[in-house]
PDB file of N, CA and C in Angstrom:
ATOM      1  N   UNK C   1       6.360  10.039 -14.196  1.00 94.00           N
ATOM      2  CA  UNK C   1       5.070   9.385 -14.074  1.00 94.00           C
ATOM      3  C   UNK C   1       4.970   8.686 -12.718  1.00 94.00           C
ATOM      4  N   UNK C   2       6.041   8.034 -12.313  1.00 95.00           N
ATOM      5  CA  UNK C   2       6.020   7.290 -11.058  1.00 95.00           C
ATOM      6  C   UNK C   2       5.830   8.178  -9.848  1.00 95.00           C
ATOM      7  N   UNK C   3       6.527   9.307  -9.832  1.00 97.00           N
ATOM      8  CA  UNK C   3       6.398  10.224  -8.692  1.00 97.00           C
ATOM      9  C   UNK C   3       4.987  10.797  -8.636  1.00 97.00           C
ATOM     10  N   UNK C   4       4.414  11.087  -9.794  1.00 97.00           N
ATOM     11  CA  UNK C   4       3.039  11.579  -9.833  1.00 97.00           C
ATOM     12  C   UNK C   4       2.049  10.538  -9.328  1.00 97.00           C
ATOM     13  N   UNK C   5       2.246   9.281  -9.726  1.00 97.00           N
ATOM     14  CA  UNK C   5       1.353   8.222  -9.258  1.00 97.00           C
ATOM     15  C   UNK C   5       1.464   8.015  -7.754  1.00 97.00           C
ATOM     16  N   UNK C   6       2.690   8.053  -7.236  1.00 96.00           N
ATOM     17  CA  UNK C   6       2.875   7.913  -5.787  1.00 96.00           C
ATOM     18  C   UNK C   6       2.237   9.098  -5.066  1.00 96.00           C
ATOM     19  N   UNK C   7       2.422  10.292  -5.596  1.00 97.00           N
ATOM     20  CA  UNK C   7       1.828  11.483  -4.989  1.00 97.00           C
ATOM     21  C   UNK C   7       0.312  11.420  -4.980  1.00 97.00           C
ATOM     22  N   UNK C   8      -0.283  11.046  -6.117  1.00 97.00           N
ATOM     23  CA  UNK C   8      -1.735  10.912  -6.158  1.00 97.00           C
ATOM     24  C   UNK C   8      -2.210   9.782  -5.256  1.00 97.00           C
ATOM     25  N   UNK C   9      -1.431   8.705  -5.174  1.00 96.00           N
ATOM     26  CA  UNK C   9      -1.790   7.604  -4.287  1.00 96.00           C
ATOM     27  C   UNK C   9      -1.829   8.037  -2.842  1.00 96.00           C
ATOM     28  N   UNK C  10      -0.804   8.777  -2.413  1.00 95.00           N
ATOM     29  CA  UNK C  10      -0.785   9.273  -1.038  1.00 95.00           C
ATOM     30  C   UNK C  10      -1.907  10.278  -0.796  1.00 95.00           C
ATOM     31  N   UNK C  11      -2.194  11.113  -1.816  1.00 97.00           N
ATOM     32  CA  UNK C  11      -3.289  12.067  -1.691  1.00 97.00           C
ATOM     33  C   UNK C  11      -4.621  11.353  -1.494  1.00 97.00           C
ATOM     34  N   UNK C  12      -4.876  10.320  -2.300  1.00 97.00           N
ATOM     35  CA  UNK C  12      -6.142   9.606  -2.180  1.00 97.00           C
ATOM     36  C   UNK C  12      -6.243   8.845  -0.870  1.00 97.00           C
ATOM     37  N   UNK C  13      -5.131   8.307  -0.386  1.00 95.00           N
ATOM     38  CA  UNK C  13      -5.159   7.614   0.911  1.00 95.00           C
ATOM     39  C   UNK C  13      -5.474   8.609   2.025  1.00 95.00           C
ATOM     40  N   UNK C  14      -4.799   9.747   2.024  1.00 95.00           N
ATOM     41  CA  UNK C  14      -5.067  10.748   3.056  1.00 95.00           C
ATOM     42  C   UNK C  14      -6.484  11.310   2.948  1.00 95.00           C
ATOM     43  N   UNK C  15      -6.936  11.554   1.725  1.00 95.00           N
ATOM     44  CA  UNK C  15      -8.288  12.063   1.519  1.00 95.00           C
ATOM     45  C   UNK C  15      -9.327  11.019   1.941  1.00 95.00           C
ATOM     46  N   UNK C  16      -9.048   9.748   1.670  1.00 93.00           N
ATOM     47  CA  UNK C  16      -9.946   8.684   2.098  1.00 93.00           C
ATOM     48  C   UNK C  16     -10.016   8.563   3.609  1.00 93.00           C
ATOM     49  N   UNK C  17      -8.889   8.826   4.299  1.00 93.00           N
ATOM     50  CA  UNK C  17      -8.910   8.788   5.757  1.00 93.00           C
ATOM     51  C   UNK C  17      -9.637  10.000   6.325  1.00 93.00           C
ATOM     52  N   UNK C  18      -9.520  11.145   5.669  1.00 95.00           N
ATOM     53  CA  UNK C  18     -10.242  12.328   6.126  1.00 95.00           C
ATOM     54  C   UNK C  18     -11.754  12.171   5.967  1.00 95.00           C
ATOM     55  N   UNK C  19     -12.167  11.413   4.974  1.00 93.00           N
ATOM     56  CA  UNK C  19     -13.594  11.191   4.744  1.00 93.00           C
ATOM     57  C   UNK C  19     -14.070   9.918   5.448  1.00 93.00           C
ATOM     58  N   UNK C  20     -13.564   9.711   6.654  1.00 91.00           N
ATOM     59  CA  UNK C  20     -13.977   8.608   7.521  1.00 91.00           C
ATOM     60  C   UNK C  20     -13.777   7.250   6.870  1.00 91.00           C
ATOM     61  N   UNK C  21     -12.574   7.043   6.363  1.00 90.00           N
ATOM     62  CA  UNK C  21     -12.148   5.764   5.800  1.00 90.00           C
ATOM     63  C   UNK C  21     -13.063   5.293   4.673  1.00 90.00           C
ATOM     64  N   UNK C  22     -13.157   6.136   3.647  1.00 92.00           N
ATOM     65  CA  UNK C  22     -13.905   5.781   2.445  1.00 92.00           C
ATOM     66  C   UNK C  22     -13.128   4.696   1.705  1.00 92.00           C
ATOM     67  N   UNK C  23     -13.730   3.530   1.558  1.00 91.00           N
ATOM     68  CA  UNK C  23     -13.002   2.373   1.036  1.00 91.00           C
ATOM     69  C   UNK C  23     -12.610   2.536  -0.430  1.00 91.00           C
ATOM     70  N   UNK C  24     -13.410   3.224  -1.222  1.00 93.00           N
ATOM     71  CA  UNK C  24     -13.085   3.395  -2.640  1.00 93.00           C
ATOM     72  C   UNK C  24     -11.848   4.276  -2.798  1.00 93.00           C
ATOM     73  N   UNK C  25     -11.795   5.384  -2.088  1.00 95.00           N
ATOM     74  CA  UNK C  25     -10.631   6.268  -2.170  1.00 95.00           C
ATOM     75  C   UNK C  25      -9.377   5.588  -1.633  1.00 95.00           C
ATOM     76  N   UNK C  26      -9.504   4.832  -0.557  1.00 95.00           N
ATOM     77  CA  UNK C  26      -8.352   4.133   0.001  1.00 95.00           C
ATOM     78  C   UNK C  26      -7.841   3.061  -0.958  1.00 95.00           C
ATOM     79  N   UNK C  27      -8.737   2.323  -1.568  1.00 93.00           N
ATOM     80  CA  UNK C  27      -8.332   1.288  -2.520  1.00 93.00           C
ATOM     81  C   UNK C  27      -7.652   1.912  -3.738  1.00 93.00           C
ATOM     82  N   UNK C  28      -8.218   2.989  -4.252  1.00 95.00           N
ATOM     83  CA  UNK C  28      -7.625   3.673  -5.398  1.00 95.00           C
ATOM     84  C   UNK C  28      -6.246   4.235  -5.046  1.00 95.00           C
ATOM     85  N   UNK C  29      -6.115   4.789  -3.859  1.00 95.00           N
ATOM     86  CA  UNK C  29      -4.830   5.302  -3.416  1.00 95.00           C
ATOM     87  C   UNK C  29      -3.788   4.212  -3.266  1.00 95.00           C
ATOM     88  N   UNK C  30      -4.183   3.058  -2.731  1.00 94.00           N
ATOM     89  CA  UNK C  30      -3.249   1.944  -2.595  1.00 94.00           C
ATOM     90  C   UNK C  30      -2.758   1.455  -3.947  1.00 94.00           C
ATOM     91  N   UNK C  31      -3.669   1.326  -4.903  1.00 94.00           N
ATOM     92  CA  UNK C  31      -3.283   0.854  -6.233  1.00 94.00           C
ATOM     93  C   UNK C  31      -2.363   1.856  -6.916  1.00 94.00           C
ATOM     94  N   UNK C  32      -2.693   3.140  -6.820  1.00 96.00           N
ATOM     95  CA  UNK C  32      -1.826   4.161  -7.418  1.00 96.00           C
ATOM     96  C   UNK C  32      -0.447   4.180  -6.769  1.00 96.00           C
ATOM     97  N   UNK C  33      -0.386   4.019  -5.453  1.00 94.00           N
ATOM     98  CA  UNK C  33       0.893   4.001  -4.751  1.00 94.00           C
ATOM     99  C   UNK C  33       1.756   2.836  -5.226  1.00 94.00           C
ATOM    100  N   UNK C  34       1.173   1.656  -5.341  1.00 93.00           N
ATOM    101  CA  UNK C  34       1.949   0.492  -5.765  1.00 93.00           C
ATOM    102  C   UNK C  34       2.410   0.612  -7.216  1.00 93.00           C
ATOM    103  N   UNK C  35       1.549   1.097  -8.102  1.00 96.00           N
ATOM    104  CA  UNK C  35       1.960   1.286  -9.489  1.00 96.00           C
ATOM    105  C   UNK C  35       3.029   2.375  -9.611  1.00 96.00           C
ATOM    106  N   UNK C  36       2.915   3.417  -8.813  1.00 96.00           N
ATOM    107  CA  UNK C  36       3.946   4.455  -8.819  1.00 96.00           C
ATOM    108  C   UNK C  36       5.283   3.932  -8.357  1.00 96.00           C
ATOM    109  N   UNK C  37       5.273   3.080  -7.354  1.00 94.00           N
ATOM    110  CA  UNK C  37       6.512   2.467  -6.872  1.00 94.00           C
ATOM    111  C   UNK C  37       7.151   1.616  -7.964  1.00 94.00           C
ATOM    112  N   UNK C  38       6.322   0.887  -8.705  1.00 96.00           N
ATOM    113  CA  UNK C  38       6.839   0.075  -9.812  1.00 96.00           C
ATOM    114  C   UNK C  38       7.441   0.972 -10.890  1.00 96.00           C
ATOM    115  N   UNK C  39       6.796   2.096 -11.195  1.00 96.00           N
ATOM    116  CA  UNK C  39       7.324   3.001 -12.211  1.00 96.00           C
ATOM    117  C   UNK C  39       8.617   3.677 -11.764  1.00 96.00           C
ATOM    118  N   UNK C  40       8.771   3.921 -10.480  1.00 96.00           N
ATOM    119  CA  UNK C  40       9.976   4.606 -10.002  1.00 96.00           C
ATOM    120  C   UNK C  40      11.180   3.685  -9.985  1.00 96.00           C
ATOM    121  N   UNK C  41      11.057   2.518  -9.373  1.00 95.00           N
ATOM    122  CA  UNK C  41      12.246   1.675  -9.211  1.00 95.00           C
ATOM    123  C   UNK C  41      12.244   0.441 -10.100  1.00 95.00           C
ATOM    124  N   UNK C  42      11.187   0.201 -10.845  1.00 95.00           N
ATOM    125  CA  UNK C  42      11.141  -0.930 -11.756  1.00 95.00           C
ATOM    126  C   UNK C  42      10.456  -2.135 -11.134  1.00 95.00           C
ATOM    127  N   UNK C  43       9.964  -3.006 -12.024  1.00 94.00           N
ATOM    128  CA  UNK C  43       9.203  -4.157 -11.560  1.00 94.00           C
ATOM    129  C   UNK C  43      10.087  -5.151 -10.811  1.00 94.00           C
ATOM    130  N   UNK C  44      11.241  -5.459 -11.360  1.00 96.00           N
ATOM    131  CA  UNK C  44      12.102  -6.470 -10.736  1.00 96.00           C
ATOM    132  C   UNK C  44      12.600  -6.027  -9.359  1.00 96.00           C
ATOM    133  N   UNK C  45      13.032  -4.773  -9.243  1.00 95.00           N
ATOM    134  CA  UNK C  45      13.522  -4.291  -7.949  1.00 95.00           C
ATOM    135  C   UNK C  45      12.398  -4.183  -6.927  1.00 95.00           C
ATOM    136  N   UNK C  46      11.189  -3.810  -7.373  1.00 93.00           N
ATOM    137  CA  UNK C  46      10.050  -3.778  -6.459  1.00 93.00           C
ATOM    138  C   UNK C  46       9.730  -5.180  -5.964  1.00 93.00           C
ATOM    139  N   UNK C  47       9.727  -6.139  -6.886  1.00 94.00           N
ATOM    140  CA  UNK C  47       9.443  -7.520  -6.514  1.00 94.00           C
ATOM    141  C   UNK C  47      10.491  -8.064  -5.549  1.00 94.00           C
ATOM    142  N   UNK C  48      11.762  -7.804  -5.823  1.00 94.00           N
ATOM    143  CA  UNK C  48      12.810  -8.314  -4.927  1.00 94.00           C
ATOM    144  C   UNK C  48      12.784  -7.600  -3.578  1.00 94.00           C
ATOM    145  N   UNK C  49      12.372  -6.331  -3.546  1.00 91.00           N
ATOM    146  CA  UNK C  49      12.273  -5.631  -2.266  1.00 91.00           C
ATOM    147  C   UNK C  49      11.185  -6.247  -1.395  1.00 91.00           C
ATOM    148  N   UNK C  50      10.002  -6.453  -1.965  1.00 93.00           N
ATOM    149  CA  UNK C  50       8.885  -6.930  -1.169  1.00 93.00           C
ATOM    150  C   UNK C  50       9.006  -8.406  -0.792  1.00 93.00           C
ATOM    151  N   UNK C  51       9.647  -9.198  -1.621  1.00 93.00           N
ATOM    152  CA  UNK C  51       9.647 -10.636  -1.382  1.00 93.00           C
ATOM    153  C   UNK C  51      11.002 -11.172  -0.940  1.00 93.00           C
ATOM    154  N   UNK C  52      11.727 -10.408  -0.133  1.00 94.00           N
ATOM    155  CA  UNK C  52      12.923 -10.922   0.529  1.00 94.00           C
ATOM    156  C   UNK C  52      12.483 -11.760   1.714  1.00 94.00           C
ATOM    157  N   UNK C  53      13.277 -12.751   2.036  1.00 93.00           N
ATOM    158  CA  UNK C  53      12.906 -13.660   3.128  1.00 93.00           C
ATOM    159  C   UNK C  53      12.787 -12.916   4.455  1.00 93.00           C
ATOM    160  N   UNK C  54      13.632 -11.919   4.684  1.00 93.00           N
ATOM    161  CA  UNK C  54      13.602 -11.194   5.960  1.00 93.00           C
ATOM    162  C   UNK C  54      12.425 -10.229   6.054  1.00 93.00           C
ATOM    163  N   UNK C  55      11.801  -9.873   4.933  1.00 94.00           N
ATOM    164  CA  UNK C  55      10.710  -8.899   4.930  1.00 94.00           C
ATOM    165  C   UNK C  55       9.349  -9.519   4.646  1.00 94.00           C
ATOM    166  N   UNK C  56       9.240 -10.838   4.725  1.00 95.00           N
ATOM    167  CA  UNK C  56       7.974 -11.487   4.383  1.00 95.00           C
ATOM    168  C   UNK C  56       6.843 -11.160   5.361  1.00 95.00           C
ATOM    169  N   UNK C  57       7.178 -10.943   6.620  1.00 96.00           N
ATOM    170  CA  UNK C  57       6.144 -10.591   7.599  1.00 96.00           C
ATOM    171  C   UNK C  57       5.521  -9.243   7.248  1.00 96.00           C
ATOM    172  N   UNK C  58       6.352  -8.245   6.985  1.00 95.00           N
ATOM    173  CA  UNK C  58       5.841  -6.927   6.617  1.00 95.00           C
ATOM    174  C   UNK C  58       5.104  -6.945   5.296  1.00 95.00           C
ATOM    175  N   UNK C  59       5.614  -7.713   4.338  1.00 95.00           N
ATOM    176  CA  UNK C  59       4.965  -7.815   3.034  1.00 95.00           C
ATOM    177  C   UNK C  59       3.591  -8.444   3.160  1.00 95.00           C
ATOM    178  N   UNK C  60       3.495  -9.496   3.950  1.00 96.00           N
ATOM    179  CA  UNK C  60       2.198 -10.159   4.091  1.00 96.00           C
ATOM    180  C   UNK C  60       1.181  -9.254   4.779  1.00 96.00           C
ATOM    181  N   UNK C  61       1.609  -8.512   5.780  1.00 97.00           N
ATOM    182  CA  UNK C  61       0.681  -7.589   6.437  1.00 97.00           C
ATOM    183  C   UNK C  61       0.290  -6.445   5.503  1.00 97.00           C
ATOM    184  N   UNK C  62       1.257  -5.915   4.735  1.00 95.00           N
ATOM    185  CA  UNK C  62       0.955  -4.804   3.839  1.00 95.00           C
ATOM    186  C   UNK C  62      -0.014  -5.230   2.743  1.00 95.00           C
ATOM    187  N   UNK C  63       0.292  -6.314   2.048  1.00 95.00           N
ATOM    188  CA  UNK C  63      -0.590  -6.749   0.969  1.00 95.00           C
ATOM    189  C   UNK C  63      -1.892  -7.331   1.506  1.00 95.00           C
ATOM    190  N   UNK C  64      -1.860  -7.918   2.691  1.00 96.00           N
ATOM    191  CA  UNK C  64      -3.104  -8.357   3.324  1.00 96.00           C
ATOM    192  C   UNK C  64      -4.005  -7.178   3.631  1.00 96.00           C
ATOM    193  N   UNK C  65      -3.405  -6.067   4.077  1.00 95.00           N
ATOM    194  CA  UNK C  65      -4.177  -4.858   4.323  1.00 95.00           C
ATOM    195  C   UNK C  65      -4.778  -4.287   3.053  1.00 95.00           C
ATOM    196  N   UNK C  66      -4.021  -4.347   1.955  1.00 94.00           N
ATOM    197  CA  UNK C  66      -4.548  -3.874   0.669  1.00 94.00           C
ATOM    198  C   UNK C  66      -5.746  -4.722   0.259  1.00 94.00           C
ATOM    199  N   UNK C  67      -5.636  -6.021   0.417  1.00 95.00           N
ATOM    200  CA  UNK C  67      -6.748  -6.911   0.056  1.00 95.00           C
ATOM    201  C   UNK C  67      -7.957  -6.651   0.952  1.00 95.00           C
ATOM    202  N   UNK C  68      -7.725  -6.442   2.240  1.00 96.00           N
ATOM    203  CA  UNK C  68      -8.832  -6.171   3.159  1.00 96.00           C
ATOM    204  C   UNK C  68      -9.521  -4.849   2.804  1.00 96.00           C
ATOM    205  N   UNK C  69      -8.750  -3.844   2.408  1.00 94.00           N
ATOM    206  CA  UNK C  69      -9.354  -2.572   1.976  1.00 94.00           C
ATOM    207  C   UNK C  69     -10.167  -2.794   0.709  1.00 94.00           C
ATOM    208  N   UNK C  70      -9.652  -3.600  -0.216  1.00 92.00           N
ATOM    209  CA  UNK C  70     -10.405  -3.876  -1.438  1.00 92.00           C
ATOM    210  C   UNK C  70     -11.684  -4.657  -1.160  1.00 92.00           C
ATOM    211  N   UNK C  71     -11.718  -5.410  -0.062  1.00 94.00           N
ATOM    212  CA  UNK C  71     -12.921  -6.141   0.332  1.00 94.00           C
ATOM    213  C   UNK C  71     -13.857  -5.294   1.197  1.00 94.00           C
ATOM    214  N   UNK C  72     -13.583  -3.990   1.282  1.00 91.00           N
ATOM    215  CA  UNK C  72     -14.418  -2.999   1.955  1.00 91.00           C
ATOM    216  C   UNK C  72     -14.446  -3.127   3.473  1.00 91.00           C
ATOM    217  N   UNK C  73     -13.299  -3.396   4.062  1.00 94.00           N
ATOM    218  CA  UNK C  73     -13.087  -3.293   5.503  1.00 94.00           C
ATOM    219  C   UNK C  73     -11.949  -2.291   5.700  1.00 94.00           C
ATOM    220  N   UNK C  74     -12.212  -0.998   5.501  1.00 94.00           N
ATOM    221  CA  UNK C  74     -11.124  -0.029   5.408  1.00 94.00           C
ATOM    222  C   UNK C  74     -10.343   0.192   6.703  1.00 94.00           C
ATOM    223  N   UNK C  75     -10.996   0.205   7.834  1.00 94.00           N
ATOM    224  CA  UNK C  75     -10.277   0.498   9.079  1.00 94.00           C
ATOM    225  C   UNK C  75      -9.306  -0.624   9.422  1.00 94.00           C
ATOM    226  N   UNK C  76      -9.769  -1.847   9.365  1.00 95.00           N
ATOM    227  CA  UNK C  76      -8.902  -2.991   9.641  1.00 95.00           C
ATOM    228  C   UNK C  76      -7.785  -3.083   8.605  1.00 95.00           C
ATOM    229  N   UNK C  77      -8.121  -2.847   7.347  1.00 95.00           N
ATOM    230  CA  UNK C  77      -7.122  -2.901   6.281  1.00 95.00           C
ATOM    231  C   UNK C  77      -6.032  -1.861   6.448  1.00 95.00           C
ATOM    232  N   UNK C  78      -6.413  -0.646   6.825  1.00 94.00           N
ATOM    233  CA  UNK C  78      -5.407   0.405   7.004  1.00 94.00           C
ATOM    234  C   UNK C  78      -4.529   0.132   8.221  1.00 94.00           C
ATOM    235  N   UNK C  79      -5.089  -0.465   9.253  1.00 96.00           N
ATOM    236  CA  UNK C  79      -4.264  -0.838  10.411  1.00 96.00           C
ATOM    237  C   UNK C  79      -3.239  -1.901  10.021  1.00 96.00           C
ATOM    238  N   UNK C  80      -3.678  -2.902   9.257  1.00 96.00           N
ATOM    239  CA  UNK C  80      -2.751  -3.936   8.799  1.00 96.00           C
ATOM    240  C   UNK C  80      -1.681  -3.351   7.872  1.00 96.00           C
ATOM    241  N   UNK C  81      -2.103  -2.464   6.975  1.00 94.00           N
ATOM    242  CA  UNK C  81      -1.148  -1.817   6.075  1.00 94.00           C
ATOM    243  C   UNK C  81      -0.125  -0.985   6.837  1.00 94.00           C
ATOM    244  N   UNK C  82      -0.581  -0.254   7.829  1.00 95.00           N
ATOM    245  CA  UNK C  82       0.338   0.585   8.600  1.00 95.00           C
ATOM    246  C   UNK C  82       1.367  -0.262   9.326  1.00 95.00           C
ATOM    247  N   UNK C  83       0.933  -1.373   9.924  1.00 97.00           N
ATOM    248  CA  UNK C  83       1.879  -2.260  10.598  1.00 97.00           C
ATOM    249  C   UNK C  83       2.857  -2.867   9.593  1.00 97.00           C
ATOM    250  N   UNK C  84       2.351  -3.288   8.444  1.00 96.00           N
ATOM    251  CA  UNK C  84       3.225  -3.832   7.408  1.00 96.00           C
ATOM    252  C   UNK C  84       4.198  -2.817   6.874  1.00 96.00           C
ATOM    253  N   UNK C  85       3.742  -1.573   6.687  1.00 92.00           N
ATOM    254  CA  UNK C  85       4.608  -0.503   6.196  1.00 92.00           C
ATOM    255  C   UNK C  85       5.733  -0.212   7.187  1.00 92.00           C
ATOM    256  N   UNK C  86       5.381  -0.157   8.463  1.00 95.00           N
ATOM    257  CA  UNK C  86       6.400   0.095   9.491  1.00 95.00           C
ATOM    258  C   UNK C  86       7.389  -1.065   9.544  1.00 95.00           C
ATOM    259  N   UNK C  87       6.898  -2.278   9.443  1.00 94.00           N
ATOM    260  CA  UNK C  87       7.785  -3.444   9.474  1.00 94.00           C
ATOM    261  C   UNK C  87       8.669  -3.503   8.243  1.00 94.00           C
ATOM    262  N   UNK C  88       8.149  -3.121   7.086  1.00 91.00           N
ATOM    263  CA  UNK C  88       8.955  -3.152   5.859  1.00 91.00           C
ATOM    264  C   UNK C  88      10.056  -2.104   5.845  1.00 91.00           C
ATOM    265  N   UNK C  89       9.764  -0.894   6.279  1.00 87.00           N
ATOM    266  CA  UNK C  89      10.686   0.222   6.091  1.00 87.00           C
ATOM    267  C   UNK C  89      11.448   0.632   7.350  1.00 87.00           C
ATOM    268  N   UNK C  90      11.535  -0.232   8.353  1.00 86.00           N
ATOM    269  CA  UNK C  90      12.330   0.131   9.532  1.00 86.00           C
ATOM    270  C   UNK C  90      13.764  -0.274   9.371  1.00 86.00           C
TER     271      UNK C  90
END
């Protein structure tokens, strides 16, 4: 279930970017991606991964970008998410 949710999340994010940053598709993709991550590695491990002291900068940018996309500013939100994603997973 988790891999499917992550796959659909990535599909909706890419499809939302192809359709000139459609905010509904991007928001749906972000939510599916996060729920898929929780299903794959579990709630506690996801929480401890995102909220480590050394990764707080990336976490704040990533979740800030998700919130900005949900508030219908898709381009700015995706830029913030991309920076947060790169900072989290480097």
